[in-house]
CSV table of C-alpha atoms and ligand atoms in Angstrom, one decimal:
chain,number,residue,atom,x,y,z
A,1,UNK,CA,43.6,44.1,118.5
A,2,UNK,CA,41.2,46.5,116.5
A,3,UNK,CA,38.3,45.6,118.4
A,4,UNK,CA,39.4,44.7,122.1
A,5,UNK,CA,39.5,47.7,124.9
A,6,UNK,CA,43.8,48.5,125.3
A,7,UNK,CA,42.8,47.0,129.2
A,8,UNK,CA,42.1,43.6,127.7
A,9,UNK,CA,43.6,40.9,128.3
A,10,UNK,CA,45.0,40.2,125.2
A,11,UNK,CA,45.9,44.0,124.5
A,12,UNK,CA,48.0,44.4,127.2
A,13,UNK,CA,49.6,40.9,126.8
A,14,UNK,CA,50.5,42.0,123.3
A,15,UNK,CA,52.0,45.3,124.1
A,16,UNK,CA,54.0,42.9,127.2
A,17,UNK,CA,55.5,41.0,124.7
A,18,UNK,CA,56.6,42.9,122.5
A,19,UNK,CA,58.3,44.6,125.1
A,20,UNK,CA,59.8,41.5,126.0
A,21,UNK,CA,60.7,40.8,122.7
A,22,UNK,CA,62.9,44.3,122.0
A,23,UNK,CA,64.3,43.2,126.1
A,24,UNK,CA,66.1,39.6,124.3
A,25,UNK,CA,66.4,41.0,120.2
A,26,UNK,CA,69.4,43.8,121.5
A,27,UNK,CA,69.7,42.7,124.9
A,28,UNK,CA,68.2,45.9,126.9
A,29,UNK,CA,69.2,45.6,130.7
A,30,UNK,CA,66.4,45.7,133.2
A,31,UNK,CA,67.2,49.5,134.0
A,32,UNK,CA,65.7,50.7,131.2
A,33,UNK,CA,62.3,51.2,130.3
A,34,UNK,CA,61.1,50.4,127.2
A,35,UNK,CA,57.6,52.4,125.9
A,36,UNK,CA,55.1,53.2,123.0
A,37,UNK,CA,54.2,56.8,122.4
A,38,UNK,CA,52.8,59.0,119.8
A,39,UNK,CA,53.4,62.3,118.0
A,40,UNK,CA,56.5,60.3,116.2
A,41,UNK,CA,60.4,61.1,116.4
A,42,UNK,CA,59.0,64.4,116.7
A,43,UNK,CA,57.5,65.0,119.6
A,44,UNK,CA,61.1,63.3,121.2
A,45,UNK,CA,62.6,66.5,119.9
A,46,UNK,CA,60.6,69.0,122.6
A,47,UNK,CA,60.1,66.2,124.8
A,48,UNK,CA,63.4,65.0,125.4
A,49,UNK,CA,64.6,68.6,126.7
A,50,UNK,CA,60.9,69.1,128.8
A,51,UNK,CA,62.2,65.9,130.7
A,52,UNK,CA,65.3,65.2,130.9
A,53,UNK,CA,67.0,69.2,130.9
A,54,UNK,CA,67.9,70.1,135.0
A,55,UNK,CA,67.1,73.6,136.4
A,56,UNK,CA,69.0,76.3,134.7
A,57,UNK,CA,71.0,73.0,132.8
A,58,UNK,CA,72.5,72.8,129.4
A,59,UNK,CA,72.2,70.2,126.5
A,60,UNK,CA,74.9,70.0,123.5
A,61,UNK,CA,73.5,68.7,119.7
A,62,UNK,CA,75.8,67.4,117.1
A,63,UNK,CA,73.8,68.4,113.8
A,64,UNK,CA,73.9,65.8,110.9
A,65,UNK,CA,71.0,66.8,108.9
A,66,UNK,CA,67.6,67.8,108.6
A,67,UNK,CA,66.0,66.1,111.3
A,68,UNK,CA,68.9,66.5,113.6
A,69,UNK,CA,68.3,70.6,113.2
A,70,UNK,CA,64.5,69.8,113.3
A,71,UNK,CA,65.8,68.6,117.0
A,72,UNK,CA,67.9,71.1,117.5
A,73,UNK,CA,65.1,74.0,117.2
A,74,UNK,CA,62.6,72.8,119.0
A,75,UNK,CA,65.1,71.7,122.2
A,76,UNK,CA,66.4,75.3,121.9
A,77,UNK,CA,62.5,76.6,122.4
A,78,UNK,CA,62.6,74.8,125.8
A,79,UNK,CA,65.9,75.5,127.3
A,80,UNK,CA,69.5,76.3,126.9
A,81,UNK,CA,70.6,73.9,123.8
A,82,UNK,CA,73.9,74.5,122.2
A,83,UNK,CA,75.4,73.3,118.8
A,84,UNK,CA,78.7,70.9,120.0
A,85,UNK,CA,79.5,69.7,116.4
A,86,UNK,CA,77.6,70.5,112.8
A,87,UNK,CA,78.7,69.4,109.2
A,88,UNK,CA,76.0,72.0,107.5
A,89,UNK,CA,78.6,73.8,106.1
A,90,UNK,CA,79.5,71.3,103.7
A,91,UNK,CA,76.2,70.0,102.9
A,92,UNK,CA,75.8,66.8,105.4
A,93,UNK,CA,78.2,64.8,103.1
A,94,UNK,CA,79.6,63.6,106.4
A,95,UNK,CA,79.2,63.1,110.5
A,96,UNK,CA,82.0,65.4,112.3
A,97,UNK,CA,84.8,63.3,113.5
A,98,UNK,CA,85.3,62.7,117.5
A,99,UNK,CA,88.5,65.9,117.8
A,100,UNK,CA,86.0,68.5,115.7
A,101,UNK,CA,83.2,67.6,118.8
A,102,UNK,CA,83.3,70.3,121.5
A,103,UNK,CA,81.3,68.9,124.1
A,104,UNK,CA,80.3,70.2,127.3
A,105,UNK,CA,81.2,67.9,129.8
A,106,UNK,CA,78.6,69.4,132.4
A,107,UNK,CA,76.2,69.1,129.6
A,108,UNK,CA,72.9,67.3,130.8
A,109,UNK,CA,72.7,65.1,127.8
A,110,UNK,CA,74.6,64.6,124.3
A,111,UNK,CA,72.4,64.8,121.0
A,112,UNK,CA,72.6,63.2,118.1
A,113,UNK,CA,71.3,61.7,115.3
A,114,UNK,CA,72.4,58.0,114.1
A,115,UNK,CA,71.4,57.8,111.1
A,116,UNK,CA,70.8,61.2,108.4
A,117,UNK,CA,68.0,59.5,105.9
A,118,UNK,CA,67.9,63.0,103.3
A,119,UNK,CA,72.1,62.9,103.3
A,120,UNK,CA,72.7,59.2,103.3
A,121,UNK,CA,75.0,59.5,106.5
A,122,UNK,CA,75.6,57.2,109.4
A,123,UNK,CA,77.7,57.2,112.7
A,124,UNK,CA,79.4,54.2,112.6
A,125,UNK,CA,79.8,54.1,115.9
A,126,UNK,CA,78.6,56.1,118.6
A,127,UNK,CA,80.2,59.7,119.8
A,128,UNK,CA,82.8,59.2,122.7
A,129,UNK,CA,80.7,61.5,125.4
A,130,UNK,CA,82.5,60.1,128.5
A,131,UNK,CA,79.7,60.6,131.2
A,132,UNK,CA,77.3,62.5,130.1
A,133,UNK,CA,74.0,61.0,128.9
A,134,UNK,CA,74.1,60.6,125.2
A,135,UNK,CA,70.4,60.2,123.5
A,136,UNK,CA,69.6,59.4,120.2
A,137,UNK,CA,67.0,59.8,117.2
A,138,UNK,CA,67.6,56.3,116.2
A,139,UNK,CA,64.7,56.6,113.3
A,140,UNK,CA,66.4,55.7,110.2
A,141,UNK,CA,68.7,52.7,111.5
A,142,UNK,CA,67.6,51.0,114.4
A,143,UNK,CA,67.9,47.4,114.6
A,144,UNK,CA,69.4,47.4,111.4
A,145,UNK,CA,72.8,46.5,114.0
A,146,UNK,CA,73.8,45.1,117.5
A,147,UNK,CA,73.2,48.1,119.8
A,148,UNK,CA,75.1,48.7,123.4
A,149,UNK,CA,72.4,50.3,125.1
A,150,UNK,CA,74.3,50.5,127.7
A,151,UNK,CA,76.6,53.4,126.4
A,152,UNK,CA,73.0,55.4,125.9
A,153,UNK,CA,70.7,57.3,128.4
A,154,UNK,CA,67.9,57.8,125.8
A,155,UNK,CA,67.4,56.5,122.7
A,156,UNK,CA,64.1,56.7,120.7
A,157,UNK,CA,62.9,56.1,116.5
A,158,UNK,CA,59.5,56.7,115.4
A,159,UNK,CA,58.9,53.2,114.2
A,160,UNK,CA,57.8,53.5,110.2
A,161,UNK,CA,61.5,52.9,108.9
A,162,UNK,CA,62.8,50.0,110.0
A,163,UNK,CA,60.0,48.8,112.9
A,164,UNK,CA,57.1,48.5,111.3
A,165,UNK,CA,54.5,51.3,110.4
A,166,UNK,CA,54.0,54.7,111.8
A,167,UNK,CA,51.8,55.8,114.6
A,168,UNK,CA,53.9,54.6,117.8
A,169,UNK,CA,57.3,55.9,118.5
A,170,UNK,CA,60.1,53.5,120.9
A,171,UNK,CA,61.8,55.3,123.2
A,172,UNK,CA,63.9,53.6,125.5
A,173,UNK,CA,65.3,55.2,128.6
A,174,UNK,CA,67.4,54.3,131.6
A,175,UNK,CA,65.2,54.6,134.9
A,176,UNK,CA,68.0,57.1,136.8
A,177,UNK,CA,66.5,59.7,134.2
A,178,UNK,CA,63.4,59.8,135.3
A,179,UNK,CA,64.1,61.3,138.1
A,180,UNK,CA,64.6,64.9,135.9
A,181,UNK,CA,61.2,65.4,134.7
A,182,UNK,CA,59.5,68.6,136.3
A,183,UNK,CA,56.0,68.0,138.0
A,184,UNK,CA,55.5,70.7,135.9
A,185,UNK,CA,54.9,69.2,133.0
A,186,UNK,CA,51.9,68.2,130.9
A,187,UNK,CA,50.6,64.5,131.8
A,188,UNK,CA,50.8,63.3,129.1
A,189,UNK,CA,54.8,65.1,128.0
A,190,UNK,CA,55.8,63.2,130.6
A,191,UNK,CA,58.4,60.6,130.5
A,192,UNK,CA,57.3,59.1,133.9
A,193,UNK,CA,53.6,59.0,133.2
A,194,UNK,CA,53.7,56.1,129.8
A,195,UNK,CA,56.4,54.6,132.6
A,196,UNK,CA,53.6,53.6,135.0
A,197,UNK,CA,50.9,53.5,132.4
A,198,UNK,CA,53.1,51.1,131.1
A,199,UNK,CA,53.1,52.4,127.7
A,200,UNK,CA,49.0,52.7,128.6
A,201,UNK,CA,48.1,55.5,130.3
A,202,UNK,CA,45.3,56.5,128.2
A,203,UNK,CA,45.0,54.4,124.4
A,204,UNK,CA,48.0,53.8,123.0
A,205,UNK,CA,48.3,53.0,118.9
A,206,UNK,CA,47.7,49.5,119.9
A,207,UNK,CA,47.9,48.4,116.1
A,208,UNK,CA,50.6,50.1,115.3
A,209,UNK,CA,52.1,48.0,118.5
A,210,UNK,CA,51.1,45.0,117.2
A,211,UNK,CA,52.5,45.4,114.0
A,212,UNK,CA,55.8,46.6,115.6
A,213,UNK,CA,56.1,43.2,117.9
A,214,UNK,CA,55.5,40.9,114.5
A,215,UNK,CA,58.5,42.9,112.8
A,216,UNK,CA,60.4,42.4,116.0
A,217,UNK,CA,59.9,38.4,116.3
A,218,UNK,CA,60.3,38.4,112.0
A,219,UNK,CA,64.2,40.3,113.5
A,220,UNK,CA,64.7,37.4,115.4
A,221,UNK,CA,63.6,34.4,112.9
A,222,UNK,CA,65.7,36.7,110.7
A,223,UNK,CA,68.7,35.6,113.1
A,224,UNK,CA,68.7,38.4,115.1
A,225,UNK,CA,70.7,41.6,114.6
A,226,UNK,CA,73.6,40.5,114.4
A,227,UNK,CA,72.6,39.1,111.1
A,228,UNK,CA,70.4,42.1,110.1
A,229,UNK,CA,73.8,44.1,110.4
A,230,UNK,CA,75.6,41.7,107.4
A,231,UNK,CA,72.1,41.6,105.4
A,232,UNK,CA,72.3,45.6,105.6
A,233,UNK,CA,75.7,45.4,105.0
A,234,UNK,CA,76.0,43.0,102.1
A,235,UNK,CA,72.7,45.2,100.5
A,236,UNK,CA,74.3,48.7,101.2
A,237,UNK,CA,77.6,47.2,99.8
A,238,UNK,CA,76.0,45.8,96.2
A,239,UNK,CA,74.8,49.6,95.3
A,240,UNK,CA,78.5,51.1,96.8
A,241,UNK,CA,80.1,49.0,94.9
A,242,UNK,CA,78.3,50.2,91.9
A,243,UNK,CA,79.0,53.9,92.3
A,244,UNK,CA,82.8,53.3,93.2
A,245,UNK,CA,82.9,51.4,90.4
A,246,UNK,CA,81.4,54.3,87.8
A,247,UNK,CA,82.1,57.7,86.4
A,248,UNK,CA,78.2,58.2,85.5
A,249,UNK,CA,77.5,57.8,89.4
A,250,UNK,CA,79.0,60.1,92.2
A,251,UNK,CA,77.8,59.8,95.9
A,252,UNK,CA,77.1,62.0,98.0
A,253,UNK,CA,78.4,61.0,101.5
A,254,UNK,CA,82.1,60.8,102.3
A,255,UNK,CA,83.0,56.8,102.0
A,256,UNK,CA,83.4,56.8,105.9
A,257,UNK,CA,80.2,57.8,106.4
A,258,UNK,CA,78.6,56.0,104.2
A,259,UNK,CA,74.7,55.3,105.7
A,260,UNK,CA,74.3,51.1,105.0
A,261,UNK,CA,70.0,52.3,105.2
A,262,UNK,CA,69.9,54.8,102.4
A,263,UNK,CA,72.5,55.4,99.5
A,264,UNK,CA,72.5,59.0,97.7
A,265,UNK,CA,73.9,60.2,94.0
A,266,UNK,CA,74.3,62.1,92.3
A,267,UNK,CA,74.1,61.8,88.2
A,268,UNK,CA,76.0,64.4,85.6
A,269,UNK,CA,72.8,66.7,85.5
A,270,UNK,CA,69.5,67.3,86.8
A,271,UNK,CA,67.4,66.3,84.1
A,272,UNK,CA,69.1,62.8,83.6
A,273,UNK,CA,68.6,62.4,87.2
A,274,UNK,CA,64.3,63.5,86.5
A,275,UNK,CA,64.9,60.8,83.9
A,276,UNK,CA,66.8,58.2,85.7
A,277,UNK,CA,63.3,58.4,88.2
A,278,UNK,CA,60.9,58.3,85.8
A,279,UNK,CA,62.3,55.4,84.3
A,280,UNK,CA,63.4,53.5,87.1
A,281,UNK,CA,59.2,54.1,87.6
A,282,UNK,CA,58.2,52.7,84.9
A,283,UNK,CA,60.4,49.6,86.2
A,284,UNK,CA,58.7,49.2,89.2
A,285,UNK,CA,61.6,50.9,91.1
A,286,UNK,CA,59.8,53.6,93.1
A,287,UNK,CA,60.4,56.6,95.3
A,288,UNK,CA,64.1,56.7,94.3
A,289,UNK,CA,63.8,61.0,93.7
A,290,UNK,CA,66.3,62.6,96.0
A,291,UNK,CA,65.1,65.5,98.7
A,292,UNK,CA,65.2,68.5,97.8
A,293,UNK,CA,68.7,69.5,99.7
A,294,UNK,CA,70.5,66.7,98.1
A,295,UNK,CA,69.1,66.4,94.8
A,296,UNK,CA,69.7,63.4,92.6
A,297,UNK,CA,68.9,60.2,93.8
A,298,UNK,CA,68.0,57.9,96.8
A,299,UNK,CA,66.9,54.5,97.7
A,300,UNK,CA,66.4,53.4,100.7
A,301,UNK,CA,67.2,49.9,101.9
A,302,UNK,CA,65.8,49.7,105.0
A,303,UNK,CA,65.4,46.6,107.3
A,304,UNK,CA,62.7,44.7,105.8
A,305,UNK,CA,63.9,45.5,101.9
A,306,UNK,CA,65.0,42.7,100.0
A,307,UNK,CA,68.8,42.4,98.2
A,308,UNK,CA,67.0,40.8,95.3
A,309,UNK,CA,65.4,44.8,94.9
A,310,UNK,CA,68.8,46.0,95.5
A,311,UNK,CA,70.1,44.0,92.4
A,312,UNK,CA,67.3,44.9,90.2
A,313,UNK,CA,68.0,48.5,91.0
A,314,UNK,CA,71.8,48.0,89.8
A,315,UNK,CA,70.8,46.1,87.1
A,316,UNK,CA,68.8,49.4,85.8
A,317,UNK,CA,71.5,51.8,87.0
A,318,UNK,CA,74.1,49.6,84.5
A,319,UNK,CA,71.5,49.9,81.8
A,320,UNK,CA,70.9,53.6,82.4
A,321,UNK,CA,74.4,54.3,82.5
A,322,UNK,CA,75.5,52.2,79.1
A,323,UNK,CA,72.2,53.9,77.3
A,324,UNK,CA,72.2,57.1,78.9
A,325,UNK,CA,76.3,57.8,79.5
B,401,PLP,C1,61.8,60.1,109.7
B,401,PLP,C2,63.0,61.0,110.9
B,401,PLP,C3,62.0,61.2,112.0
B,401,PLP,C4,60.9,61.9,111.4
B,401,PLP,O1,59.7,61.1,112.3
B,401,PLP,P1,58.3,60.9,112.7
B,401,PLP,O2,58.0,59.8,113.3
B,401,PLP,O3,57.8,61.5,111.3
B,401,PLP,O4,58.3,62.3,113.7
B,401,PLP,C5,63.5,61.9,112.4
B,401,PLP,N1,64.3,61.1,112.7
B,401,PLP,C6,65.1,60.8,111.6
B,401,PLP,C7,66.3,60.7,112.2
B,401,PLP,C8,64.0,60.0,110.8
B,401,PLP,O5,64.9,59.3,110.1
């Protein structure tokens, strides 16, 4: 794959099978295009408004974390974007309730972030936005459970958390939205270019798409998205049960919006948190230091993370509490 032209039959066939496998895995209907783009989820923060805002149109964003805020900031450079809901004043310990949203029925779309990686919160279900197209950044929880794609106008996700290696961003867009893209857009920033070019208008990230295709096959072999949901709920429950049964550890996210992908928690003092991060690293439990905006500890347990790893962390937590609590 690394040596062949992206116009060669094997590479084109590989891209087509990755797309086919995604359709089968997640039940994506034919009126959705599946695109493999570059620029990360972060490029979608501006590409979405560039393509989906109508002339003089406006859109609603729901702000539930760091990436949601970045998406808002970039979109506001493109057009009239309002905040329809935010939990920033609570340091994003949950997502808004439906009755806290101020949605504009005339909006071109509503943007939300399905899972908030840094804060460890997740939407249990999509917000209800009526007939306004729903746009979602699902970078950190895509394909961790079944998804009803027909509820969305557009979904995007950087591949590196739940779908494989960095370098490719999965975009799924309902075809009626494609007519909104203005002719004036630079060619690479127009979704239509990539639909017409079957994700190979220019050289695509062939190797990252290849890995993504393998991951999608692996997800199907595990038993599909229904089975992934059971596995992911089971893994997350092990950690949340430990938090709930302890006075020593304190979860950041409110129970009703806890993420199954990122489990965030605090210890009684910053000194103990540093000690926890250092000692766990020495035990081979790495990358547990939380993001500075929450502090504490964050365990990221994406699709590929095994139950055994979670069990090892829970044992470490018990032992750490016994010796330092
Ligand atoms: C990681 C992440 C991003 C950033 O993705 P890039 O591909 O690095 O641009 C955006 N949104 C969410 C929800 C993420 O978890």
